[in-house]
Coordinates of C-alpha atoms in Angstrom, one line a residue:
Chain A
M1 CA -41.6 76.9 -48.5
N2 CA -40.5 76.1 -51.8
I3 CA -43.4 74.0 -53.1
P4 CA -41.8 72.1 -56.1
I5 CA -38.8 71.0 -54.1
F6 CA -41.1 70.1 -51.1
L7 CA -43.5 68.1 -53.5
A8 CA -40.3 66.2 -55.2
Q9 CA -39.1 65.2 -51.6
F10 CA -42.6 64.1 -50.6
K11 CA -43.2 62.0 -53.6
H12 CA -40.1 60.3 -53.1
D13 CA -40.9 59.8 -49.3
L14 CA -44.4 58.6 -50.0
W15 CA -43.2 56.0 -52.6
N16 CA -40.8 54.7 -49.8
E17 CA -43.9 53.8 -47.6
K18 CA -45.4 51.5 -50.2
L19 CA -44.5 48.3 -48.6
K20 CA -45.7 49.4 -45.2
F21 CA -48.8 50.8 -46.8
L22 CA -49.5 47.3 -48.3
I23 CA -48.8 45.3 -45.2
L24 CA -50.8 47.6 -43.1
F25 CA -53.8 47.6 -45.5
L26 CA -53.8 43.8 -45.4
L27 CA -53.6 43.8 -41.6
F28 CA -56.4 46.3 -41.0
T29 CA -58.6 44.8 -43.6
F30 CA -58.2 41.4 -42.0
Q31 CA -59.2 43.0 -38.7
V32 CA -62.4 44.9 -39.9
L33 CA -63.7 41.7 -41.8
A34 CA -62.9 39.5 -38.8
S35 CA -64.8 41.9 -36.6
I36 CA -67.8 41.9 -38.8
I37 CA -67.9 38.1 -39.3
S38 CA -67.2 37.4 -35.6
I39 CA -70.1 39.6 -34.6
F40 CA -72.3 38.2 -37.1
Y41 CA -71.8 34.7 -36.1
L42 CA -71.2 35.4 -32.4
E43 CA -74.5 33.9 -31.0
E44 CA -73.8 30.7 -32.9
L45 CA -70.4 30.6 -31.6
L46 CA -71.3 30.9 -28.1
T47 CA -73.8 28.3 -28.6
L48 CA -71.2 26.1 -30.2
F49 CA -68.9 26.4 -27.4
S50 CA -71.8 26.2 -24.6
L51 CA -71.3 29.8 -23.6
D52 CA -74.9 30.8 -24.3
F53 CA -75.3 32.1 -20.7
I54 CA -73.3 35.1 -22.1
N55 CA -75.6 37.7 -23.4
P56 CA -74.1 39.4 -26.4
T57 CA -74.9 42.7 -27.8
P58 CA -77.2 42.3 -30.8
P59 CA -75.4 41.8 -33.8
S60 CA -75.2 45.0 -36.1
G61 CA -72.7 46.8 -38.3
A62 CA -72.3 49.5 -35.4
A63 CA -71.4 46.6 -33.0
A64 CA -68.8 45.3 -35.5
F65 CA -67.4 48.7 -35.9
L66 CA -67.4 49.4 -32.3
D67 CA -65.4 46.1 -31.8
Y68 CA -62.9 47.0 -34.7
F69 CA -62.4 50.6 -33.4
A70 CA -61.7 49.3 -29.9
D71 CA -59.1 47.1 -31.2
Q72 CA -57.5 50.0 -33.0
F73 CA -57.4 51.8 -29.7
F74 CA -54.5 49.6 -28.7
F75 CA -53.5 47.8 -31.8
G76 CA -53.5 50.9 -34.1
I77 CA -51.8 53.1 -31.6
L78 CA -49.0 50.5 -31.2
I79 CA -48.5 50.3 -34.9
I80 CA -48.3 54.2 -35.3
S81 CA -45.8 54.3 -32.5
L82 CA -43.7 51.6 -33.9
G83 CA -44.0 52.8 -37.5
T84 CA -42.9 56.5 -36.5
M85 CA -40.2 55.6 -33.9
N86 CA -37.5 55.4 -36.6
V87 CA -38.9 58.2 -38.9
F88 CA -35.8 60.3 -38.1
A89 CA -33.6 58.4 -35.7
S90 CA -32.6 55.6 -37.8
E91 CA -31.5 58.0 -40.6
I92 CA -29.7 60.1 -37.9
E93 CA -28.1 57.2 -36.3
N94 CA -26.6 55.6 -39.6
G95 CA -25.9 59.2 -41.0
S96 CA -27.8 58.6 -44.3
I97 CA -29.6 62.0 -43.5
C98 CA -26.2 63.7 -44.5
F99 CA -27.1 62.9 -48.1
S100 CA -30.8 64.1 -47.8
L101 CA -29.8 67.4 -46.1
T102 CA -27.0 68.5 -48.2
R103 CA -29.5 68.5 -51.2
P104 CA -30.9 72.0 -51.7
I105 CA -33.9 71.4 -49.3
S106 CA -34.5 73.1 -46.1
R107 CA -34.7 71.2 -42.9
S108 CA -38.2 72.3 -42.4
E109 CA -39.4 71.1 -45.7
Y110 CA -37.5 67.8 -45.4
T111 CA -39.2 67.3 -41.8
I112 CA -42.7 67.9 -42.9
S113 CA -42.3 65.9 -45.9
R114 CA -40.8 62.8 -44.1
L115 CA -43.3 63.0 -41.3
T116 CA -46.4 63.6 -43.4
A117 CA -45.4 60.8 -45.8
R118 CA -44.9 58.4 -42.8
L119 CA -48.3 59.4 -41.2
I120 CA -50.1 59.0 -44.6
G121 CA -48.3 55.6 -45.1
L122 CA -49.5 54.5 -41.6
I123 CA -53.1 56.0 -41.5
L124 CA -54.3 55.7 -45.1
P125 CA -54.3 52.0 -44.9
F126 CA -56.4 52.1 -41.9
L127 CA -59.0 54.4 -43.4
L128 CA -59.1 52.4 -46.8
A129 CA -59.5 49.2 -44.8
T130 CA -62.2 50.7 -42.7
F131 CA -64.0 51.8 -45.9
V132 CA -63.7 48.2 -47.5
G133 CA -65.0 46.9 -44.2
W134 CA -68.0 49.4 -44.3
V135 CA -68.9 48.1 -47.8
Y136 CA -68.5 44.6 -46.9
M137 CA -70.9 45.1 -43.9
G138 CA -73.6 45.5 -46.3
L139 CA -73.4 41.7 -47.0
F140 CA -74.2 40.9 -43.3
F141 CA -76.0 43.9 -41.9
E142 CA -77.8 47.0 -42.8
L143 CA -75.5 49.7 -43.8
F144 CA -75.2 52.7 -41.3
P145 CA -74.7 56.0 -43.3
I146 CA -71.2 56.7 -44.3
T147 CA -71.2 60.2 -42.5
T148 CA -71.7 58.2 -39.2
L149 CA -68.6 56.3 -40.1
L150 CA -66.6 59.4 -41.0
F151 CA -67.6 61.1 -37.9
A152 CA -66.6 58.1 -35.7
I153 CA -63.3 57.8 -37.4
I154 CA -62.2 61.4 -37.0
P155 CA -61.3 61.2 -33.3
L156 CA -59.3 58.0 -33.8
V157 CA -57.4 59.3 -36.8
L158 CA -56.5 62.5 -34.8
L159 CA -55.4 60.2 -32.0
F160 CA -53.2 58.4 -34.4
I161 CA -51.8 61.6 -35.9
Y162 CA -51.1 62.6 -32.2
V163 CA -49.3 59.5 -31.3
G164 CA -47.3 59.7 -34.6
V165 CA -46.1 63.3 -34.0
V166 CA -45.4 62.4 -30.4
T167 CA -43.0 59.7 -31.4
S168 CA -41.5 61.6 -34.2
V169 CA -40.5 64.6 -32.0
L170 CA -38.8 61.9 -29.7
S171 CA -37.4 60.1 -32.8
S172 CA -35.8 63.5 -33.9
R173 CA -33.8 63.4 -30.7
T174 CA -33.1 60.0 -29.4
S175 CA -32.7 56.5 -30.7
S176 CA -35.7 54.5 -32.2
L177 CA -36.1 52.3 -29.4
T178 CA -36.1 55.1 -26.7
A179 CA -38.5 57.1 -28.8
G180 CA -40.9 53.9 -29.0
L181 CA -40.6 53.4 -25.5
A182 CA -41.0 56.8 -24.3
T183 CA -44.1 57.3 -26.5
I184 CA -45.8 54.3 -24.7
A185 CA -44.8 55.8 -21.3
I186 CA -46.5 59.1 -22.4
I187 CA -49.7 57.3 -23.6
I188 CA -49.9 55.4 -20.3
V189 CA -49.6 58.6 -18.3
Q190 CA -52.1 60.5 -20.5
F191 CA -54.4 57.6 -20.6
T192 CA -54.5 57.5 -16.8
I193 CA -55.2 61.4 -16.7
S194 CA -58.1 60.9 -19.0
A195 CA -59.8 58.9 -16.3
F196 CA -60.0 61.9 -14.0
K197 CA -62.9 64.3 -14.9
P198 CA -61.4 67.5 -13.8
I199 CA -58.3 67.3 -15.7
E200 CA -59.5 65.1 -18.5
L201 CA -58.8 67.7 -21.2
L202 CA -55.2 67.5 -20.4
S203 CA -55.3 64.1 -22.1
P204 CA -55.9 63.5 -25.8
F205 CA -57.4 60.1 -24.9
T206 CA -60.7 61.6 -23.7
L207 CA -62.1 61.1 -27.0
A208 CA -61.9 57.2 -26.6
S209 CA -65.5 57.0 -26.0
F210 CA -66.6 59.3 -28.7
W211 CA -67.0 56.9 -31.4
S212 CA -68.9 54.5 -29.3
E213 CA -71.3 57.3 -28.8
I214 CA -71.4 58.1 -32.4
L215 CA -71.8 54.6 -33.6
S216 CA -74.6 53.7 -31.2
S217 CA -76.4 56.9 -32.5
S218 CA -76.6 58.5 -29.1
V219 CA -74.5 61.4 -29.7
S220 CA -75.3 64.9 -30.5
F221 CA -72.4 67.0 -31.6
D222 CA -72.3 69.3 -28.6
L223 CA -69.8 71.7 -27.4
D224 CA -68.0 69.3 -25.1
H225 CA -67.2 67.1 -28.1
F226 CA -66.0 70.0 -30.1
L227 CA -63.8 71.3 -27.4
K228 CA -62.4 67.7 -27.0
L229 CA -61.7 67.6 -30.8
V230 CA -59.9 71.0 -30.8
C231 CA -57.8 70.0 -27.8
L232 CA -56.8 66.9 -29.7
I233 CA -55.9 69.0 -32.8
V234 CA -54.0 71.4 -30.6
W235 CA -52.3 68.1 -28.9
S236 CA -51.2 67.0 -32.3
T237 CA -49.9 70.5 -33.6
V238 CA -47.7 71.2 -30.7
P239 CA -45.4 68.2 -31.2
F240 CA -45.6 68.6 -34.8
I241 CA -44.0 72.1 -34.4
L242 CA -41.6 70.7 -31.9
T243 CA -40.6 68.2 -34.4
I244 CA -39.8 70.7 -37.0
N245 CA -37.9 73.0 -34.5
S246 CA -36.0 70.1 -33.1
M247 CA -34.7 69.0 -36.6
K248 CA -34.0 72.5 -37.6
T249 CA -31.5 73.1 -34.9
R250 CA -30.0 69.6 -34.2
D251 CA -26.5 68.6 -35.2
L252 CA -26.5 65.7 -37.7
Chain B
M1 CA -5.7 83.6 -55.8
E2 CA -9.4 83.9 -55.0
N3 CA -10.5 81.7 -52.1
I4 CA -13.8 79.6 -52.5
I5 CA -14.0 78.7 -48.8
K6 CA -12.9 81.0 -46.0
I7 CA -13.1 79.6 -42.4
R8 CA -12.1 82.1 -39.7
N9 CA -11.6 81.3 -36.1
L10 CA -14.0 78.3 -36.2
S11 CA -14.7 76.5 -32.9
K12 CA -17.1 73.6 -32.3
N13 CA -17.6 71.9 -29.0
Y14 CA -19.3 68.6 -28.3
G15 CA -20.2 68.9 -24.6
T16 CA -16.9 69.5 -23.1
V17 CA -14.9 68.1 -26.0
K18 CA -13.3 70.7 -28.3
A19 CA -13.8 69.2 -31.7
L20 CA -12.6 72.4 -33.6
D21 CA -10.5 75.0 -31.7
N22 CA -10.1 78.2 -33.6
V23 CA -9.5 76.8 -37.2
T24 CA -8.7 79.2 -39.8
L25 CA -8.6 77.8 -43.4
S26 CA -8.7 79.0 -47.1
V27 CA -9.3 76.8 -50.0
P28 CA -8.1 78.5 -53.1
K29 CA -10.3 78.3 -56.3
G30 CA -9.3 75.7 -58.7
S31 CA -7.1 73.6 -56.3
I32 CA -7.3 70.1 -55.1
F33 CA -7.2 70.7 -51.4
G34 CA -6.2 67.7 -49.1
Y35 CA -7.6 68.0 -45.8
L36 CA -5.6 65.5 -43.6
G37 CA -5.5 64.4 -40.1
P38 CA -5.6 61.4 -37.9
N39 CA -8.9 59.7 -37.1
G40 CA -10.9 62.0 -34.7
A41 CA -8.8 65.1 -35.6
G42 CA -11.9 67.1 -36.7
K43 CA -11.9 66.7 -40.4
T44 CA -15.5 65.3 -40.7
T45 CA -16.7 68.1 -38.3
T46 CA -15.1 70.7 -40.4
L47 CA -16.9 69.3 -43.6
K48 CA -20.1 68.9 -41.7
I49 CA -20.1 72.6 -40.7
L50 CA -19.4 73.7 -44.2
M51 CA -22.4 71.7 -45.4
G52 CA -24.7 73.2 -42.8
L53 CA -25.1 69.8 -40.9
L54 CA -23.6 70.9 -37.7
Q55 CA -24.1 74.2 -35.8
Y56 CA -20.9 76.0 -34.7
S57 CA -20.1 78.0 -31.6
N58 CA -17.7 80.6 -32.7
G59 CA -16.2 82.0 -36.0
S60 CA -17.3 82.4 -39.6
V61 CA -17.6 80.0 -42.4
E62 CA -18.0 81.4 -46.1
I63 CA -18.5 79.5 -49.2
F64 CA -18.8 81.5 -52.5
E65 CA -18.8 84.7 -50.3
N66 CA -22.0 83.3 -48.4
E67 CA -22.1 82.8 -44.8
V68 CA -23.2 79.2 -44.4
K69 CA -25.1 79.8 -41.2
K70 CA -27.3 82.3 -43.0
N71 CA -28.5 80.3 -46.0
P72 CA -27.3 76.6 -46.1
V73 CA -29.7 75.7 -48.8
A74 CA -28.4 78.4 -51.2
V75 CA -24.8 77.2 -50.6
N76 CA -25.7 73.5 -51.1
R77 CA -27.1 74.2 -54.5
R78 CA -23.6 74.8 -55.9
I79 CA -21.8 72.1 -54.0
G80 CA -21.4 68.3 -54.6
F81 CA -20.9 66.5 -51.3
L82 CA -19.8 63.0 -50.4
P83 CA -20.4 62.5 -46.7
D84 CA -18.6 59.5 -44.8
A85 CA -22.0 58.1 -43.9
E86 CA -24.2 55.1 -44.8
M87 CA -26.4 55.5 -47.9
P88 CA -30.2 55.1 -47.8
R89 CA -30.6 51.3 -48.5
N90 CA -34.1 51.2 -50.0
D91 CA -33.6 53.5 -53.0
S92 CA -32.3 52.2 -56.5
I93 CA -29.3 54.0 -57.6
Y94 CA -31.4 55.6 -60.3
R95 CA -34.1 56.9 -57.8
F96 CA -31.6 58.2 -55.5
L97 CA -29.7 60.1 -58.2
N98 CA -33.1 61.2 -59.7
L99 CA -34.1 62.9 -56.5
T100 CA -30.9 64.6 -56.2
G101 CA -31.5 65.9 -59.9
K102 CA -35.1 67.0 -59.1
L103 CA -33.9 68.9 -56.1
H104 CA -31.1 70.7 -57.9
K105 CA -33.5 71.4 -60.7
I106 CA -31.2 69.8 -63.2
K107 CA -32.6 70.3 -66.7
N108 CA -31.5 67.1 -68.7
K109 CA -31.7 65.0 -65.6
E110 CA -31.8 61.7 -67.4
E111 CA -28.9 62.5 -69.5
R112 CA -26.8 63.6 -66.5
I113 CA -27.6 60.5 -64.5
S114 CA -26.5 58.4 -67.4
E115 CA -23.3 60.5 -67.7
V116 CA -22.2 60.3 -64.0
L117 CA -23.0 56.6 -63.9
V118 CA -20.7 56.0 -66.9
Q119 CA -17.9 58.1 -65.3
I120 CA -18.1 56.1 -62.1
G121 CA -18.7 52.7 -63.8
L122 CA -22.2 51.9 -62.5
K123 CA -24.2 52.2 -65.6
K124 CA -25.2 48.6 -65.6
L125 CA -26.5 48.6 -62.1
S126 CA -28.7 51.6 -62.1
N127 CA -31.8 49.7 -61.2
R128 CA -30.1 47.8 -58.2
K129 CA -31.1 48.7 -54.7
I130 CA -28.3 50.6 -52.8
G131 CA -28.7 48.3 -49.9
T132 CA -27.6 45.2 -52.2
L133 CA -24.4 46.8 -53.3
S134 CA -20.9 46.1 -52.1
K135 CA -19.1 48.9 -49.8
G136 CA -17.0 50.0 -52.9
Q137 CA -20.1 50.4 -55.1
K138 CA -22.0 52.4 -52.5
Q139 CA -19.2 54.7 -52.3
R140 CA -19.1 55.1 -56.0
V141 CA -22.9 55.9 -56.0
G142 CA -22.1 58.6 -53.3
I143 CA -19.5 60.1 -55.6
A144 CA -21.9 59.9 -58.6
N145 CA -24.4 61.7 -56.3
A146 CA -21.8 64.4 -55.6
L147 CA -21.0 64.8 -59.2
M148 CA -24.6 65.1 -60.4
V149 CA -24.9 68.8 -59.8
D150 CA -21.8 69.5 -62.1
P151 CA -20.7 71.4 -58.9
Q152 CA -18.4 74.4 -58.6
L153 CA -17.0 72.8 -55.5
L154 CA -16.9 69.2 -54.7
I155 CA -16.4 68.2 -51.1
L156 CA -15.3 64.6 -50.4
D157 CA -15.1 63.2 -47.0
E158 CA -12.9 60.0 -47.2
P159 CA -13.8 59.4 -51.0
N160 CA -11.5 56.4 -51.4
N161 CA -13.0 54.3 -48.5
G162 CA -13.8 50.8 -49.6
L163 CA -12.9 51.3 -53.3
D164 CA -10.8 48.8 -55.2
P165 CA -7.5 50.0 -56.9
I166 CA -9.2 50.4 -60.2
A167 CA -12.1 52.6 -59.0
R168 CA -9.5 54.6 -56.8
V169 CA -7.4 55.5 -59.9
R170 CA -10.7 56.1 -61.8
V171 CA -11.9 58.7 -59.1
L172 CA -8.4 60.3 -58.7
T173 CA -8.3 60.9 -62.5
L174 CA -11.8 62.3 -62.4
L175 CA -10.9 64.7 -59.8
K176 CA -7.9 65.9 -61.8
D177 CA -10.1 66.3 -64.7
L178 CA -12.7 68.3 -62.7
V179 CA -9.9 70.7 -61.7
K180 CA -8.6 71.2 -65.1
N181 CA -12.3 72.4 -66.0
G182 CA -12.1 75.0 -63.5
K183 CA -13.7 73.2 -60.4
T184 CA -12.4 73.1 -56.9
V185 CA -12.1 69.8 -54.9
L186 CA -11.7 69.6 -51.1
L187 CA -11.2 66.1 -49.9
S188 CA -10.4 64.7 -46.5
S189 CA -8.6 61.6 -46.0
H190 CA -6.3 59.7 -43.6
I191 CA -5.0 57.8 -46.6
I192 CA -2.0 60.1 -47.2
G193 CA -0.7 58.5 -50.3
E194 CA -3.8 59.0 -52.4
V195 CA -4.0 62.5 -51.6
D196 CA -0.3 62.9 -52.3
K197 CA -1.0 62.0 -55.8
I198 CA -3.4 64.8 -56.7
A199 CA -3.5 67.5 -54.0
T200 CA -2.1 70.9 -54.8
D201 CA -2.7 72.5 -51.4
I202 CA -2.7 70.9 -47.9
A203 CA -3.9 71.4 -44.5
I204 CA -3.3 69.1 -41.7
I205 CA -5.6 69.3 -38.6
H206 CA -4.8 67.5 -35.3
R207 CA -6.8 67.7 -32.1
G208 CA -9.1 70.2 -33.8
R209 CA -6.1 72.6 -34.6
I210 CA -4.8 73.3 -37.9
V211 CA -1.0 72.4 -37.5
E212 CA 0.1 72.9 -41.2
Q213 CA -1.3 74.7 -44.1
G214 CA -0.3 75.7 -47.5
K215 CA 0.9 74.8 -51.1
R216 CA 2.1 71.2 -51.1
K217 CA 5.3 71.7 -52.8
N218 CA 6.1 74.7 -50.3
L219 CA 5.3 72.3 -47.4
V220 CA 7.5 69.5 -48.7
K221 CA 10.2 72.0 -49.6
R222 CA 10.3 73.1 -46.0
Y223 CA 11.1 69.4 -45.1
L224 CA 13.7 69.1 -47.7
N225 CA 16.6 69.5 -45.4
H226 CA 15.2 66.4 -43.7
G227 CA 16.6 63.1 -44.8
K228 CA 14.9 59.7 -45.4
Y229 CA 16.8 56.6 -45.9
V230 CA 16.3 53.0 -46.7
I231 CA 18.6 50.6 -45.0
A232 CA 19.0 46.8 -45.0
G233 CA 21.2 44.8 -42.8
K234 CA 21.8 44.2 -39.0
L235 CA 21.2 47.4 -37.0
D236 CA 21.4 47.9 -33.4
I237 CA 18.4 50.3 -33.5
D238 CA 18.6 51.4 -29.8
Q239 CA 22.3 52.2 -30.1
V240 CA 21.8 53.9 -33.4
M241 CA 19.1 56.1 -32.0
R242 CA 21.1 56.9 -28.9
S243 CA 24.3 57.8 -30.6
L244 CA 22.9 59.8 -33.7
E245 CA 20.7 62.3 -32.2
Y246 CA 19.5 63.7 -35.6
I247 CA 17.7 60.5 -36.4
T248 CA 14.2 61.3 -35.7
S249 CA 12.5 58.1 -36.4
C250 CA 13.4 54.6 -37.3
Q251 CA 10.8 52.1 -38.5
Q252 CA 11.0 48.6 -40.1
D253 CA 8.8 48.0 -43.4
H254 CA 7.4 44.8 -44.6
L255 CA 10.7 43.6 -46.2
E256 CA 12.4 44.2 -42.8
R257 CA 14.2 47.2 -44.1
Y258 CA 14.8 50.1 -41.9
I259 CA 13.4 53.5 -42.9
I260 CA 15.4 56.1 -41.2
S261 CA 14.4 59.9 -41.0
T262 CA 16.9 62.4 -40.2
T263 CA 16.7 66.0 -39.2
G264 CA 19.3 68.8 -39.9
N265 CA 21.7 68.7 -42.6
V266 CA 23.2 65.2 -43.3
T267 CA 24.8 66.3 -46.4
E268 CA 27.2 63.3 -46.9
E269 CA 25.4 59.9 -47.1
Q270 CA 28.9 58.3 -46.5
L271 CA 29.2 59.9 -43.2
L272 CA 25.7 58.7 -42.1
I273 CA 26.8 55.0 -43.3
D274 CA 30.0 55.4 -41.2
L275 CA 28.2 56.6 -38.1
I276 CA 25.6 53.9 -38.2
Q277 CA 28.3 51.2 -38.8
K278 CA 30.1 52.6 -35.8
A279 CA 27.0 52.1 -33.6
N280 CA 27.3 48.3 -33.5
S281 CA 25.5 47.8 -37.0
K282 CA 26.2 46.3 -40.4
I283 CA 24.7 47.8 -43.6
Q284 CA 24.1 45.6 -46.4
Y285 CA 22.0 48.1 -48.6
F286 CA 21.7 51.9 -48.3
S287 CA 19.7 54.3 -50.4
S288 CA 18.1 57.7 -50.0
A289 CA 14.2 58.0 -50.4
E290 CA 12.0 60.6 -51.6
I291 CA 10.1 62.5 -49.0
S292 CA 6.5 62.1 -49.4
L293 CA 3.4 63.8 -47.9
E294 CA 3.1 60.9 -45.7
D295 CA 6.5 61.9 -44.1
L296 CA 5.5 65.4 -43.7
F297 CA 2.2 64.3 -42.2
I298 CA 3.7 61.8 -39.6
E299 CA 6.5 64.3 -38.7
T300 CA 3.9 66.9 -38.1
I301 CA 1.6 64.8 -36.2
N302 CA 4.4 62.9 -34.2
G303 CA 5.5 66.6 -33.0
Q304 CA 2.0 67.1 -31.6
L305 CA 1.5 63.8 -30.0
K306 CA 0.9 63.7 -26.2
E307 CA 1.4 60.9 -23.7
G308 CA -1.6 58.7 -24.0
D309 CA -2.3 59.2 -27.6
Y310 CA -2.9 56.0 -29.4
A311 CA -2.8 54.2 -26.1

């Protein structure tokens, strides 16, 4: 790989993500703050609406983040899928990729640059918003250690990367819409698989419960979790390589 | 003369459709090479293969003595290319050209951007987003992008698409100047008149096959024993065509004059006038016309047409 060429392209691609970045940062920040505030005032709200027969979980920072992460499991994955479904497809469809790939840059460099920039543009706002939420949490609850937050966030970020690269490999071969829909179909199948104990490792979604265990401090980082994390990394790497290979050989 | 592009027995299939069928083509160094053909003939496919955007099934493609398949990046470094495609909408003109400059490692990037924008008449718009430009302006940005590298070889796919007459003349003059400075230009077009003004060499492709190729002057010379005449008056076209078998085509222009093409030796114009008048027609105006590249093109393609084409 020609590093200066790659970096020039990467800088350009990353800058193109700025608007998406800003919008997503605001959206994720709103979500995390809303989770903290709603958990803090939950008891009062339930009383206000005469729903005090519901026994809520005790308000805490961990409960707020559990709520926020659970939202991201659906909402975040949808955003990543929507955000990556046109990463290559729209450029291929309208032909503007011909301008990009007739500059002296290899297809692999171009593919890695675009995909990485897009994933950063989608995932970094989530990480920053989560950090803002963690700081803000101190106004309401006792802060749990930042390391706990980092451990809890790893599986979710890996899951985001996985969904992003799956969508991108489809985006390099089909239209944007087909790539988005096919990803959702794949997610549904894999999510279903994760419910079956004997074959759960075939699904990257087995880590869905991981952050709840970490946030409620009941987790010891055992071999099982380690294995699941490794599986998720493998699950993400395979479509990443497939994307590069697909872009390398396809007619444009 | 040294050939800068050498294509030998090139074939490309899209599924069962043969886009290119055994194409052999050479582009001489320092020429303006007009690559002509009707829509869907295989022009863009050929150019995309030259730029490494399409894989090919058979044959060999060499540019600057390098096989394109083996190292497309090295080849791209020395070529300015204008594809017939949409441009990235979100970049400003400056950012778009700046990236080209960076990837081509151009030393005086800023100066070069400024230079090409002046050449193409877009200096004042350099900070505008490409998506907000008109079709012609976008096309000019594409041409500026191709010129950025100060390329040895310029490959332009339909460069005059969307350009106004002034921009068109400007681009044609620019291409002529480039060739004077030792560059080579390969341009594809279906607007024959434009190519006719500047091309030194021609290839005509039809249904994926090269049907004519050579120096422009030699090709047109070959058609000089053909005649082309402009006639005004009342002509019974059916009868004229029936009775004079050496008339190959007869079309009416926008002034309702008849443009007649003849084959073989019609040495005496008076003889032709007499023959037409005998065929139940009355001539008010008659003159011979210069044979253009367009005539050559139409003649060549007409000879290749099959039933169902243009249906």
